[in-house]
PDB file of C-alpha atoms in Angstrom:
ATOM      1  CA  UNK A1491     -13.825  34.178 -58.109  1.00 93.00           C
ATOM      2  CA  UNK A1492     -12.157  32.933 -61.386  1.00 96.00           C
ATOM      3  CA  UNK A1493     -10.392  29.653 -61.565  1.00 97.00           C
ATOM      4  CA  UNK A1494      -7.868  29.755 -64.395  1.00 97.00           C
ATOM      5  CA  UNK A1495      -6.708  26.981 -66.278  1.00 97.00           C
ATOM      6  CA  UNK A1496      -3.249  26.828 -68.160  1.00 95.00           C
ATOM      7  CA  UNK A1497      -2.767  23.261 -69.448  1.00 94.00           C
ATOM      8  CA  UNK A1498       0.115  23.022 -71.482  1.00 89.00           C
ATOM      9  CA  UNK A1499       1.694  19.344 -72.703  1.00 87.00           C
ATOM     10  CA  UNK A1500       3.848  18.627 -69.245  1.00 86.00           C
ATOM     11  CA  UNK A1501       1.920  20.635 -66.704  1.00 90.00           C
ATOM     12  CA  UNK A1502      -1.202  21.810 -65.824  1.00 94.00           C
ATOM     13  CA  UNK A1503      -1.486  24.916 -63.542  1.00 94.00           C
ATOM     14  CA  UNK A1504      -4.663  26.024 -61.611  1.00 97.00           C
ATOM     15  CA  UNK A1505      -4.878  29.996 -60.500  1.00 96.00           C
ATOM     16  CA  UNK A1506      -7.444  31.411 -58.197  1.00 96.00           C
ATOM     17  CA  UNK A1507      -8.076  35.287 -58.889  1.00 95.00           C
ATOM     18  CA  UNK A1508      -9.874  37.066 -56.579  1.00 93.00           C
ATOM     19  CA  UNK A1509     -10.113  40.440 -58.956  1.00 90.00           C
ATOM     20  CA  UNK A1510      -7.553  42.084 -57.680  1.00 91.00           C
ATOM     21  CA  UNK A1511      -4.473  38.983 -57.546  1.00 92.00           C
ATOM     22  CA  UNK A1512      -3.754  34.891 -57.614  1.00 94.00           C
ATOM     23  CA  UNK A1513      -4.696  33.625 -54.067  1.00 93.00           C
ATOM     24  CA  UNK A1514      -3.352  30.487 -54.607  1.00 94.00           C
ATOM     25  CA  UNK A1515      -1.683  28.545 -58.050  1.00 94.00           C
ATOM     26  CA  UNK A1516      -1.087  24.514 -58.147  1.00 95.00           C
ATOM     27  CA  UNK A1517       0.491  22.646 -60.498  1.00 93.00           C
ATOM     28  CA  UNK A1518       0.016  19.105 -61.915  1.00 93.00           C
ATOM     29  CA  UNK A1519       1.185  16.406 -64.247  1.00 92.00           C
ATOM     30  CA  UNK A1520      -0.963  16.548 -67.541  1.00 92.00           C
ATOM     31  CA  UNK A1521      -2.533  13.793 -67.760  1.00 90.00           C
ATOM     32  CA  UNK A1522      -5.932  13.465 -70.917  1.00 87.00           C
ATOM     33  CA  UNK A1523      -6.988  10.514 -68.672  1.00 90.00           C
ATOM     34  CA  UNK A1524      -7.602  12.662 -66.084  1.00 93.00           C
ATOM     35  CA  UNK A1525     -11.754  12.703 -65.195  1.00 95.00           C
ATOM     36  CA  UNK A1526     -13.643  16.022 -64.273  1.00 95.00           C
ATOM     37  CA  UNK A1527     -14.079  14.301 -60.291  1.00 96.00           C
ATOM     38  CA  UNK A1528     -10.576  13.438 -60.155  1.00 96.00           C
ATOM     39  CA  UNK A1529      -9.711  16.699 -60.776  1.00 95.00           C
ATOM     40  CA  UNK A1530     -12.128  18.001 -58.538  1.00 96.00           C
ATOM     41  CA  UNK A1531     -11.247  15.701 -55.720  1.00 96.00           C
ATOM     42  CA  UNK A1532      -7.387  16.773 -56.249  1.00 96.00           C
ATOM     43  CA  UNK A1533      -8.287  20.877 -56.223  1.00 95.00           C
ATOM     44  CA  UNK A1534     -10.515  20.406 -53.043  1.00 94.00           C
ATOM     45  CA  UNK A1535      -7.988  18.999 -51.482  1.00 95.00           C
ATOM     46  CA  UNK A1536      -5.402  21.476 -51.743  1.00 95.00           C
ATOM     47  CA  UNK A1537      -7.894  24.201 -51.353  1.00 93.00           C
ATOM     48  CA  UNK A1538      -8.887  22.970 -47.603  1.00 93.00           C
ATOM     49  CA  UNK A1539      -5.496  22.102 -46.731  1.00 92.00           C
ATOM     50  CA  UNK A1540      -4.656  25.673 -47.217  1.00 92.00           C
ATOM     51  CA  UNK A1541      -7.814  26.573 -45.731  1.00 90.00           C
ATOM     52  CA  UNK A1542      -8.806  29.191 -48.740  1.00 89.00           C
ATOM     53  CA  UNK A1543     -12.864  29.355 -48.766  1.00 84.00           C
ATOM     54  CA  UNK A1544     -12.978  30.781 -52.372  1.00 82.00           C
ATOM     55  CA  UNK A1545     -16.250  30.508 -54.010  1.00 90.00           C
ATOM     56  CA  UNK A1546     -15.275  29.847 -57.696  1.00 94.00           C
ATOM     57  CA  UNK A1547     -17.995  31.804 -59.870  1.00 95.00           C
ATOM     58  CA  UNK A1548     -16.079  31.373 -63.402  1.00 96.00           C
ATOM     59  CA  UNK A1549     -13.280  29.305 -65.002  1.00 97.00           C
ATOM     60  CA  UNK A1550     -11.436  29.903 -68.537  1.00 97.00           C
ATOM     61  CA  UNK A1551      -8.807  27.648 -69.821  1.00 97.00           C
ATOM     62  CA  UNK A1552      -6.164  27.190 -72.177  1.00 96.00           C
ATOM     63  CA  UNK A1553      -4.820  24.208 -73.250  1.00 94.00           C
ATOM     64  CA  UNK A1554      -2.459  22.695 -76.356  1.00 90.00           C
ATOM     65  CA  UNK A1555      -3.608  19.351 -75.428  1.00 90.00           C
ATOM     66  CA  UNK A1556      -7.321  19.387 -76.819  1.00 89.00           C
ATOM     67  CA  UNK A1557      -7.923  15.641 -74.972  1.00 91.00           C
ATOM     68  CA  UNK A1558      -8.040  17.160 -71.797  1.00 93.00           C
ATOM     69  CA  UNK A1559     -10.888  19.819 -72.615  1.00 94.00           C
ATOM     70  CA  UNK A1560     -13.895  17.753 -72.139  1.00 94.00           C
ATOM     71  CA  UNK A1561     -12.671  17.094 -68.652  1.00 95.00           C
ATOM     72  CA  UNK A1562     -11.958  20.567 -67.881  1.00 96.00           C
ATOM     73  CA  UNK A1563     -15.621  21.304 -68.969  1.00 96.00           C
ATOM     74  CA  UNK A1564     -17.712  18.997 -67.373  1.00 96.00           C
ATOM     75  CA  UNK A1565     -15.012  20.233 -64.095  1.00 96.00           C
ATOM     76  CA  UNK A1566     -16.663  23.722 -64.447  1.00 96.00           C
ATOM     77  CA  UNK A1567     -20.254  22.572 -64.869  1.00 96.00           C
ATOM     78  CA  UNK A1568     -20.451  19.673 -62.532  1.00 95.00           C
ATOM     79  CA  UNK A1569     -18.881  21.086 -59.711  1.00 95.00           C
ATOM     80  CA  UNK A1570     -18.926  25.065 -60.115  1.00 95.00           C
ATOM     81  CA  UNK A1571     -22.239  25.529 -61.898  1.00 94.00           C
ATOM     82  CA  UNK A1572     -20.466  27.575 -65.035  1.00 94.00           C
ATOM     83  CA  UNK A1573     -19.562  27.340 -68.374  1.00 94.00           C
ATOM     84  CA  UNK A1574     -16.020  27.952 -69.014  1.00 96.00           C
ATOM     85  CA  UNK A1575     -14.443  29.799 -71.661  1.00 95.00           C
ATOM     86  CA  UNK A1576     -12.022  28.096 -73.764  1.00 96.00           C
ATOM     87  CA  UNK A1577      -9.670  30.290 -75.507  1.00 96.00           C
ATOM     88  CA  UNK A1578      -9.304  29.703 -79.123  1.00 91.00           C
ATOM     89  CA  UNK A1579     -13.057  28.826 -79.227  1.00 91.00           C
ATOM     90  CA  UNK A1580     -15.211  30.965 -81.076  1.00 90.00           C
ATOM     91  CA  UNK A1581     -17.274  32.160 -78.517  1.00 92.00           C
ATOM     92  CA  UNK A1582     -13.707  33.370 -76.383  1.00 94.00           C
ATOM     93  CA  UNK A1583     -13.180  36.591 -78.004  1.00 95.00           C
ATOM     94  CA  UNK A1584     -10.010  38.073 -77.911  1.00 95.00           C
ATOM     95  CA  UNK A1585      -8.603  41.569 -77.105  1.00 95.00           C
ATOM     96  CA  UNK A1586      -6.202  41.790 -80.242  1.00 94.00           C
ATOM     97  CA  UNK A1587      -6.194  40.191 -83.405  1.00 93.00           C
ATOM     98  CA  UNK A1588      -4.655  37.363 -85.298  1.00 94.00           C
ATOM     99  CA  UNK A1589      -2.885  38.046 -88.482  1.00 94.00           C
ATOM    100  CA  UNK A1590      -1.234  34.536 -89.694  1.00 93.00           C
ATOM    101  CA  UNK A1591      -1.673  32.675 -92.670  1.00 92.00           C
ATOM    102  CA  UNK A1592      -5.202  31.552 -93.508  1.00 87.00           C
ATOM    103  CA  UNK A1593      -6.483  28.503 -92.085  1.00 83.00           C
ATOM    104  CA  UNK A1594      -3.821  28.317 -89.254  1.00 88.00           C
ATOM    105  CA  UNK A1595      -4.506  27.146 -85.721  1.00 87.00           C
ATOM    106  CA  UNK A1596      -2.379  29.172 -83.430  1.00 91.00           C
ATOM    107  CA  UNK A1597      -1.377  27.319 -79.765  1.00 91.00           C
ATOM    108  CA  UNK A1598      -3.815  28.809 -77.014  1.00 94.00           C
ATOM    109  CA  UNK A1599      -0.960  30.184 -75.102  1.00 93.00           C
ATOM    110  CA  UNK A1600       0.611  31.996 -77.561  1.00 94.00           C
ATOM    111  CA  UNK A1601      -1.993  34.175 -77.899  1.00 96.00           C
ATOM    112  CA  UNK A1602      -2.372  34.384 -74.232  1.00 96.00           C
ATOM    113  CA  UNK A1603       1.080  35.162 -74.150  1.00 96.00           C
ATOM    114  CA  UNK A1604       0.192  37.425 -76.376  1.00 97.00           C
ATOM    115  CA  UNK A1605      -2.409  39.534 -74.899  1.00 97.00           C
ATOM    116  CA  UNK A1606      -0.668  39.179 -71.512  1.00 97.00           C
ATOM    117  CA  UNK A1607       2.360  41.305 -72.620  1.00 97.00           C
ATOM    118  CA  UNK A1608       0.652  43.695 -74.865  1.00 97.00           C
ATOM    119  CA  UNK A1609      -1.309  44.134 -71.549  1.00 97.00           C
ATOM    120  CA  UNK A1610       1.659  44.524 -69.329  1.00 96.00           C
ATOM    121  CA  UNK A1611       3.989  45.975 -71.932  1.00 97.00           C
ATOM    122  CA  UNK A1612       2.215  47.480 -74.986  1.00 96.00           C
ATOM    123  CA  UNK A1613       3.553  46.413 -78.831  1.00 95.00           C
ATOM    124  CA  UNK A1614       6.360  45.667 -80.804  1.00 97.00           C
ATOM    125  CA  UNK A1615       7.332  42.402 -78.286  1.00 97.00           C
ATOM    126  CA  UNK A1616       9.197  39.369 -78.738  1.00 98.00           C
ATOM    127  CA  UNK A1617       7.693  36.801 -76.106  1.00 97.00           C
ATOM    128  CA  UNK A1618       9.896  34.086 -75.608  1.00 96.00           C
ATOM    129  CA  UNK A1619       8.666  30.597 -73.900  1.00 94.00           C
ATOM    130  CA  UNK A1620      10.368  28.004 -72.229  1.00 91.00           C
ATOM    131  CA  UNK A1621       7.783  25.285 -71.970  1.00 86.00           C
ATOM    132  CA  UNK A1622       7.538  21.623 -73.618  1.00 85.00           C
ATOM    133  CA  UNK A1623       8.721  23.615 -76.782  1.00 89.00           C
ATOM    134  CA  UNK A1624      10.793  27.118 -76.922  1.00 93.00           C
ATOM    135  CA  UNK A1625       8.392  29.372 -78.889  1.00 95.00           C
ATOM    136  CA  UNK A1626       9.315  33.148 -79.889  1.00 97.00           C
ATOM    137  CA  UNK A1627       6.062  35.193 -80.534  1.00 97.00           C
ATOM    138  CA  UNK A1628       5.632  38.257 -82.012  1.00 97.00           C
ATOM    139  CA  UNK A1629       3.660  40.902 -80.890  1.00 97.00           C
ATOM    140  CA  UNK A1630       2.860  44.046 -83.496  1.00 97.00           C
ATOM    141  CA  UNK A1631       2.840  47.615 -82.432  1.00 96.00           C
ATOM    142  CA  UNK A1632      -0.900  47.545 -81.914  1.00 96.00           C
ATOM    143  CA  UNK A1633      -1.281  44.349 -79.958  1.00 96.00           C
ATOM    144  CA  UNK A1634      -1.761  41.850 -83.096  1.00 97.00           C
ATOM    145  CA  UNK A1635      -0.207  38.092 -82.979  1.00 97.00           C
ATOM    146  CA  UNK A1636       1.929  37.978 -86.040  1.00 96.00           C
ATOM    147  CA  UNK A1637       3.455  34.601 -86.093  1.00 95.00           C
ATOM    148  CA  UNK A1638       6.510  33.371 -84.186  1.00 96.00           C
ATOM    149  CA  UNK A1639       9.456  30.606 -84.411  1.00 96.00           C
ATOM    150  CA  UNK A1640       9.053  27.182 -82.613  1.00 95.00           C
ATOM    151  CA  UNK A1641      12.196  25.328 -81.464  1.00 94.00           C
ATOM    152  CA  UNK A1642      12.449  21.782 -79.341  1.00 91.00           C
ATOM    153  CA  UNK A1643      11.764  22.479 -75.707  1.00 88.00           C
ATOM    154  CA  UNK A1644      14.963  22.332 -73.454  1.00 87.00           C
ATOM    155  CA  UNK A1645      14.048  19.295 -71.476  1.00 83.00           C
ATOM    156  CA  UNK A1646      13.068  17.483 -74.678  1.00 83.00           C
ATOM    157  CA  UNK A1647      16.398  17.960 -76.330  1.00 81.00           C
ATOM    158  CA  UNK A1648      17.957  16.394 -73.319  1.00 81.00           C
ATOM    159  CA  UNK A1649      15.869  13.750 -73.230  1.00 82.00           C
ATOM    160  CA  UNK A1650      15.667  13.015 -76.509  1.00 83.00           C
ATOM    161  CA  UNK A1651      19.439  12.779 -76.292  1.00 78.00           C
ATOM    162  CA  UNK A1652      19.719  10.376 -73.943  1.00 75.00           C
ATOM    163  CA  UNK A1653      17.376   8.383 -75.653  1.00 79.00           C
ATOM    164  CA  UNK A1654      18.946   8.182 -78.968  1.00 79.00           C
ATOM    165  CA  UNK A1655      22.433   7.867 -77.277  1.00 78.00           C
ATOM    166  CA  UNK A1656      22.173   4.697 -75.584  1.00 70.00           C
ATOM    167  CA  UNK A1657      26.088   5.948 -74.026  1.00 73.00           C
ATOM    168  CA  UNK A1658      24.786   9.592 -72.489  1.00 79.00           C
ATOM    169  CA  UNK A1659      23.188   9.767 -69.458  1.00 80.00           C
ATOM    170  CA  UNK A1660      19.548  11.653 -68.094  1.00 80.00           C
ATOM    171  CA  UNK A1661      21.144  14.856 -67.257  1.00 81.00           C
ATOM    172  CA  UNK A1662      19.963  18.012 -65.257  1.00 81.00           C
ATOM    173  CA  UNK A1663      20.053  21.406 -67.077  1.00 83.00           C
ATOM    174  CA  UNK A1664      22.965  24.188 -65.271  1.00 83.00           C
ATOM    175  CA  UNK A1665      25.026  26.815 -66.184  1.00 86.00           C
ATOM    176  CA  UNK A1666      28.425  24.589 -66.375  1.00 86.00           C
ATOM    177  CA  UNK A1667      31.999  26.140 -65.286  1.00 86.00           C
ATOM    178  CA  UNK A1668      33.239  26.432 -68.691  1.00 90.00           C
ATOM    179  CA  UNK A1669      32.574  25.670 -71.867  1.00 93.00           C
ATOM    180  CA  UNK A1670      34.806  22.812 -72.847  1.00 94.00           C
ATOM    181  CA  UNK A1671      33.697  19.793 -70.502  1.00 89.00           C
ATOM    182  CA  UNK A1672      35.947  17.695 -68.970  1.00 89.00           C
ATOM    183  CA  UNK A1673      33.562  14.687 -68.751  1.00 90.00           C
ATOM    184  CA  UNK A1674      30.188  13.439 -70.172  1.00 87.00           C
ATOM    185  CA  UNK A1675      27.656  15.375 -67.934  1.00 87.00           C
ATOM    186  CA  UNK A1676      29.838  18.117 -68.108  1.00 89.00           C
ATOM    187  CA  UNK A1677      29.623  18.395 -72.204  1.00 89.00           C
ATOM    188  CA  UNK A1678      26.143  17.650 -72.603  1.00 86.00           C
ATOM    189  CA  UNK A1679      24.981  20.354 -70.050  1.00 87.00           C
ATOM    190  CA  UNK A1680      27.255  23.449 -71.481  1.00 90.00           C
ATOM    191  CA  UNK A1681      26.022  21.943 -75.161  1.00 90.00           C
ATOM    192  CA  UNK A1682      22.353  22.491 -74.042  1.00 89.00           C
ATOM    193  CA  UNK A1683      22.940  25.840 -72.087  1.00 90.00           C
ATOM    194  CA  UNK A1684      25.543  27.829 -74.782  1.00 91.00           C
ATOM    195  CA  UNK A1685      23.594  26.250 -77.373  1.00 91.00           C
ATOM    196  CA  UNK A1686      19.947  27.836 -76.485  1.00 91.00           C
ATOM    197  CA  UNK A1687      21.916  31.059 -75.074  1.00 91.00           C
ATOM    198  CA  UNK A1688      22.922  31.146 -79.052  1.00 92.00           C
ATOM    199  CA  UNK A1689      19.811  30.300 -80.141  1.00 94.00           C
ATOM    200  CA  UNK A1690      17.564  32.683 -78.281  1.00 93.00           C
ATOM    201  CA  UNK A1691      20.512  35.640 -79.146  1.00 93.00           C
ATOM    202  CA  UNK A1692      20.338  34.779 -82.771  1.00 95.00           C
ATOM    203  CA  UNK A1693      16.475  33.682 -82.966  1.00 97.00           C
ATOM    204  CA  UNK A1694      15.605  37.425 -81.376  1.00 96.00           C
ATOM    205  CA  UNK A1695      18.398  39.108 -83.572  1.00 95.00           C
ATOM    206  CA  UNK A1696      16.932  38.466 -86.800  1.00 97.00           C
ATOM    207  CA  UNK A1697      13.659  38.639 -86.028  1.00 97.00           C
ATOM    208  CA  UNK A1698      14.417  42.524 -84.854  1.00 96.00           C
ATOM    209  CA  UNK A1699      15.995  42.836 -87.971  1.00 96.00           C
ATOM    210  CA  UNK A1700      13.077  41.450 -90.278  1.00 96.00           C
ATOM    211  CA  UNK A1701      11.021  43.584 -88.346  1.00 95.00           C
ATOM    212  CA  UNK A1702      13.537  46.640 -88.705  1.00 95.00           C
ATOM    213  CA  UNK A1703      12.769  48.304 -84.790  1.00 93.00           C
ATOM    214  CA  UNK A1704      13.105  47.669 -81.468  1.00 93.00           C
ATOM    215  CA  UNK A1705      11.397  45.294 -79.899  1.00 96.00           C
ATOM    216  CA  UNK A1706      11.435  44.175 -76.183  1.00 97.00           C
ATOM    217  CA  UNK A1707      11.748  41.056 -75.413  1.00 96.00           C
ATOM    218  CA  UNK A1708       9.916  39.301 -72.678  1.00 96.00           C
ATOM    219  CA  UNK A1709      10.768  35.772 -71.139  1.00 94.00           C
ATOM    220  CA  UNK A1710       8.730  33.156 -69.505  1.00 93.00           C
ATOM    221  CA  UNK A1711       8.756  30.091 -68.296  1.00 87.00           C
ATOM    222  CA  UNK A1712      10.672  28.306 -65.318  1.00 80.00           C
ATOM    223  CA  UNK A1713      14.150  27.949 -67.005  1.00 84.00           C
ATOM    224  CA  UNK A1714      14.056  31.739 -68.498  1.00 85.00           C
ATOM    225  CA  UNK A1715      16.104  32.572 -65.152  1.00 85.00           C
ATOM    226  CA  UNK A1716      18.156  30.179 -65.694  1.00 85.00           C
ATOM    227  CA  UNK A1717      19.464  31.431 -68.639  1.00 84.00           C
ATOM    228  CA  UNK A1718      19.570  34.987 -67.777  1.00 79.00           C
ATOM    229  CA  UNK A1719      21.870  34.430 -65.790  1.00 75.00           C
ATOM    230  CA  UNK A1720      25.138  34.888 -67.903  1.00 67.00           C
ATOM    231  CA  UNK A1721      23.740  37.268 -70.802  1.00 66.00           C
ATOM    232  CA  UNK A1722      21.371  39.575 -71.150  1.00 81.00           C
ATOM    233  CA  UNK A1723      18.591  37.637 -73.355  1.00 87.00           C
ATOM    234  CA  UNK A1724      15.854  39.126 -72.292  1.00 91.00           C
ATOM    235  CA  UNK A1725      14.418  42.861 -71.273  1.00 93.00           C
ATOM    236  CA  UNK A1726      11.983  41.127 -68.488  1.00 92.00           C
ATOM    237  CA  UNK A1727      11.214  37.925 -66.823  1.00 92.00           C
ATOM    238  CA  UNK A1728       7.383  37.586 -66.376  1.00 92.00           C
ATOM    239  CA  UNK A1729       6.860  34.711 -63.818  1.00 89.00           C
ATOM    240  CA  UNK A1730       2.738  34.495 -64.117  1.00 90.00           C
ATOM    241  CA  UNK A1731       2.776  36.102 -67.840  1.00 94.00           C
ATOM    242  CA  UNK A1732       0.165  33.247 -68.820  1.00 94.00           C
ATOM    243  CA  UNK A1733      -2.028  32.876 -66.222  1.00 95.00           C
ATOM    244  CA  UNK A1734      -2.261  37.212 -66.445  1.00 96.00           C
ATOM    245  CA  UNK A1735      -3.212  36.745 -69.792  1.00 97.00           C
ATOM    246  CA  UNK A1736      -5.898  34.409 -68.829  1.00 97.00           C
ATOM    247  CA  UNK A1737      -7.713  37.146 -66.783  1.00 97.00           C
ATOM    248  CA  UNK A1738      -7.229  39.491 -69.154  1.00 97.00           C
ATOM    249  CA  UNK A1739      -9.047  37.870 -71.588  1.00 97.00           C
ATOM    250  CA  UNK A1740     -11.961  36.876 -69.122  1.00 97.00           C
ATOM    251  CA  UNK A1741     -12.134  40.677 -67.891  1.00 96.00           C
ATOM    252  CA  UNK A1742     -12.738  41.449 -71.769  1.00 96.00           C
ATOM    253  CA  UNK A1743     -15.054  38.538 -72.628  1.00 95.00           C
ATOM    254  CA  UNK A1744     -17.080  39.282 -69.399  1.00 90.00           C
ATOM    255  CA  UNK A1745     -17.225  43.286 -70.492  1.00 87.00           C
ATOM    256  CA  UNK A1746     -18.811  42.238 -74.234  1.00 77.00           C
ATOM    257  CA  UNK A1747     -15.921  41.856 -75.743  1.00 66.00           C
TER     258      UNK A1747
END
C-alpha cells in the first residue's frame, strides 16, 4: 500500500491508499524536529488503535518545509524498506509540465494541486488554497502549471493582527451577522471574512480576464467551506484534492513516467 505524505508549514497529513481509496488519513503538528522513530512510533500507534493491518509497500511526499525531508526519508527506509519519492525532486517526474520563469522553485503542492485537478477536472482551472498561505494556481488547457498569486494565509492575518495590535484580541474565523460590527470581535471577524470573500472574487476575476476564457475554479483547504457559504466563489470544493494528487503522481512515476 502507499503511504502519502502532505507536509505543509502548520500540518502534516498521512494517507493510506490501498489502490482503489484512503483507508485511513491523520493529521499532525509540523514539527522539523520531528525524528524518523518518532514519527514512526506516532503512525503505529494510530494504525493499531484502529486496528488497520496495512502493509505499507511505498511512500511519496510533499512538503514546503524542506527541514522535515530527511526525517521523512530515513521514515520510509528504516521502517518500510522503500525509497520514497519526493515531489519536486528530479527523479519524481511529473504528469504535466511547468512553464514559469526560469530558475523558479515552485511549492510542492501547487503542482500537486495541480495535477490533482487536471486529473479530476481537465484544464483551464483556477485552484484556490486555503492553507498557511491563500495561493491561486493556474492550470492551462493542457494540464501545464502556469504560475499563480500568493496572498497571507487566513489564520496568519488574524494572528498577525493580534500581534501587532497589542488592543485586539486572538479571534476565531465566522461568517459574522452583518457587516458593520458592533464590538471588537465582531469587526475583526467580518474584516477577515468580507475581506478574503473580496479578495478571492477579485483575485479569480482578473485572472479569467488575463486569461480571456472560462476557467473553473476549484477550492481546497479546510476554511474553503467556510467561505462558500454566502457567495458562490468557487465551482467545487475538493476535500482530499492534495493527497489525490499525490497518488496520481506515484501511479505515473511507478508506470515510467
Amino acid at each position: 500500500m502507499l503511504l502519502a505524505i502532505d507536509c505543509g508549514n502548520t500540518n502534516t497529513v498521512f494517507s493510506i491508499w490501498d489502490g482503489t481509496s484512503f483507508i485511513a488519513t491523520w493529521r499532525t503538528a509540523t514539527e522539523h524536529q520531528r525524528t524518523a522513530d518518532q514519527y514512526y512510533v506516532w503512525l503505529s500507534t494510530l494504525m493499531a488503535f484502529q486496528k488497520i493491518e496495512a502493509t505499507i509497500t511505498d511512500v511519496i511526499v510533499s512538503s514546503t518545509v524542506p527541514r522535515v525531508v530527511f526525517n521523512l526519508r530515513v521514515l520510509a527506509d528504516r521502517y518500510f524498506n522503500t525509497r520514497p519519492l519526493v515531489v519536486g525532486k528530479p527523479e519524481c517526474a511529473l504528469p504535466v509540465d511547468v512553464r514559469v520563469d526560469a530558475g523558479t522553485a515552485v511549492g510542492p503542492d501547487r503542482l500537486v494541486n495541480t495535477v490533482a485537478g487536471f486529473d479530476r477536472h481537465g484544464g483551464d482551472l483556477i485552484v484556490v488554497d486555503f492553507g498557511t498561505a491563500t495561493t491561486f494556481d493556474v492550470v492551462d488547457h493542457d494540464g501545464a502549471y502556469v504560475g499563480g498569486v500568493i496572498a497571507p494565509g487566513v489564520n496568519l492575518s488574524l494572528q498577525a493582527l493580534h500581534e501587532a495590535a497589542a488592543a485586539l484580541p486572538h479571534v476565531d474565523i465566522s461568517k459574522p451577522q452583518n457587516v458593520v460590527g458592533t464590538n471588537t470581535v465582531a469587526c475583526m471577524q467580518s474584516g477577515i471574512f468580507w475581506g478574503y470573500v473580496g479578495l478571492v472574487r477579485e483575485i479569480c476575476a482578473r485572472i479569467r480576464a488575463e486569461r480571456d476564457r472560462p476557467m473553473k475554479i476549484v477550492s481546497t483547504g479546510g476554511l474553503a467551506p467556510l467561505f462558500q457559504q454566502t457567495e458562490t466563489l468557487f465551482d467545487v470544493f475538493e476535500e482530499d484534492l492534495t493527497m489525490h494528487g499525490l497518488t496520481v503522481i506515484h501511479r505515473y512515476n511507478k508506470n515510467g513516467g
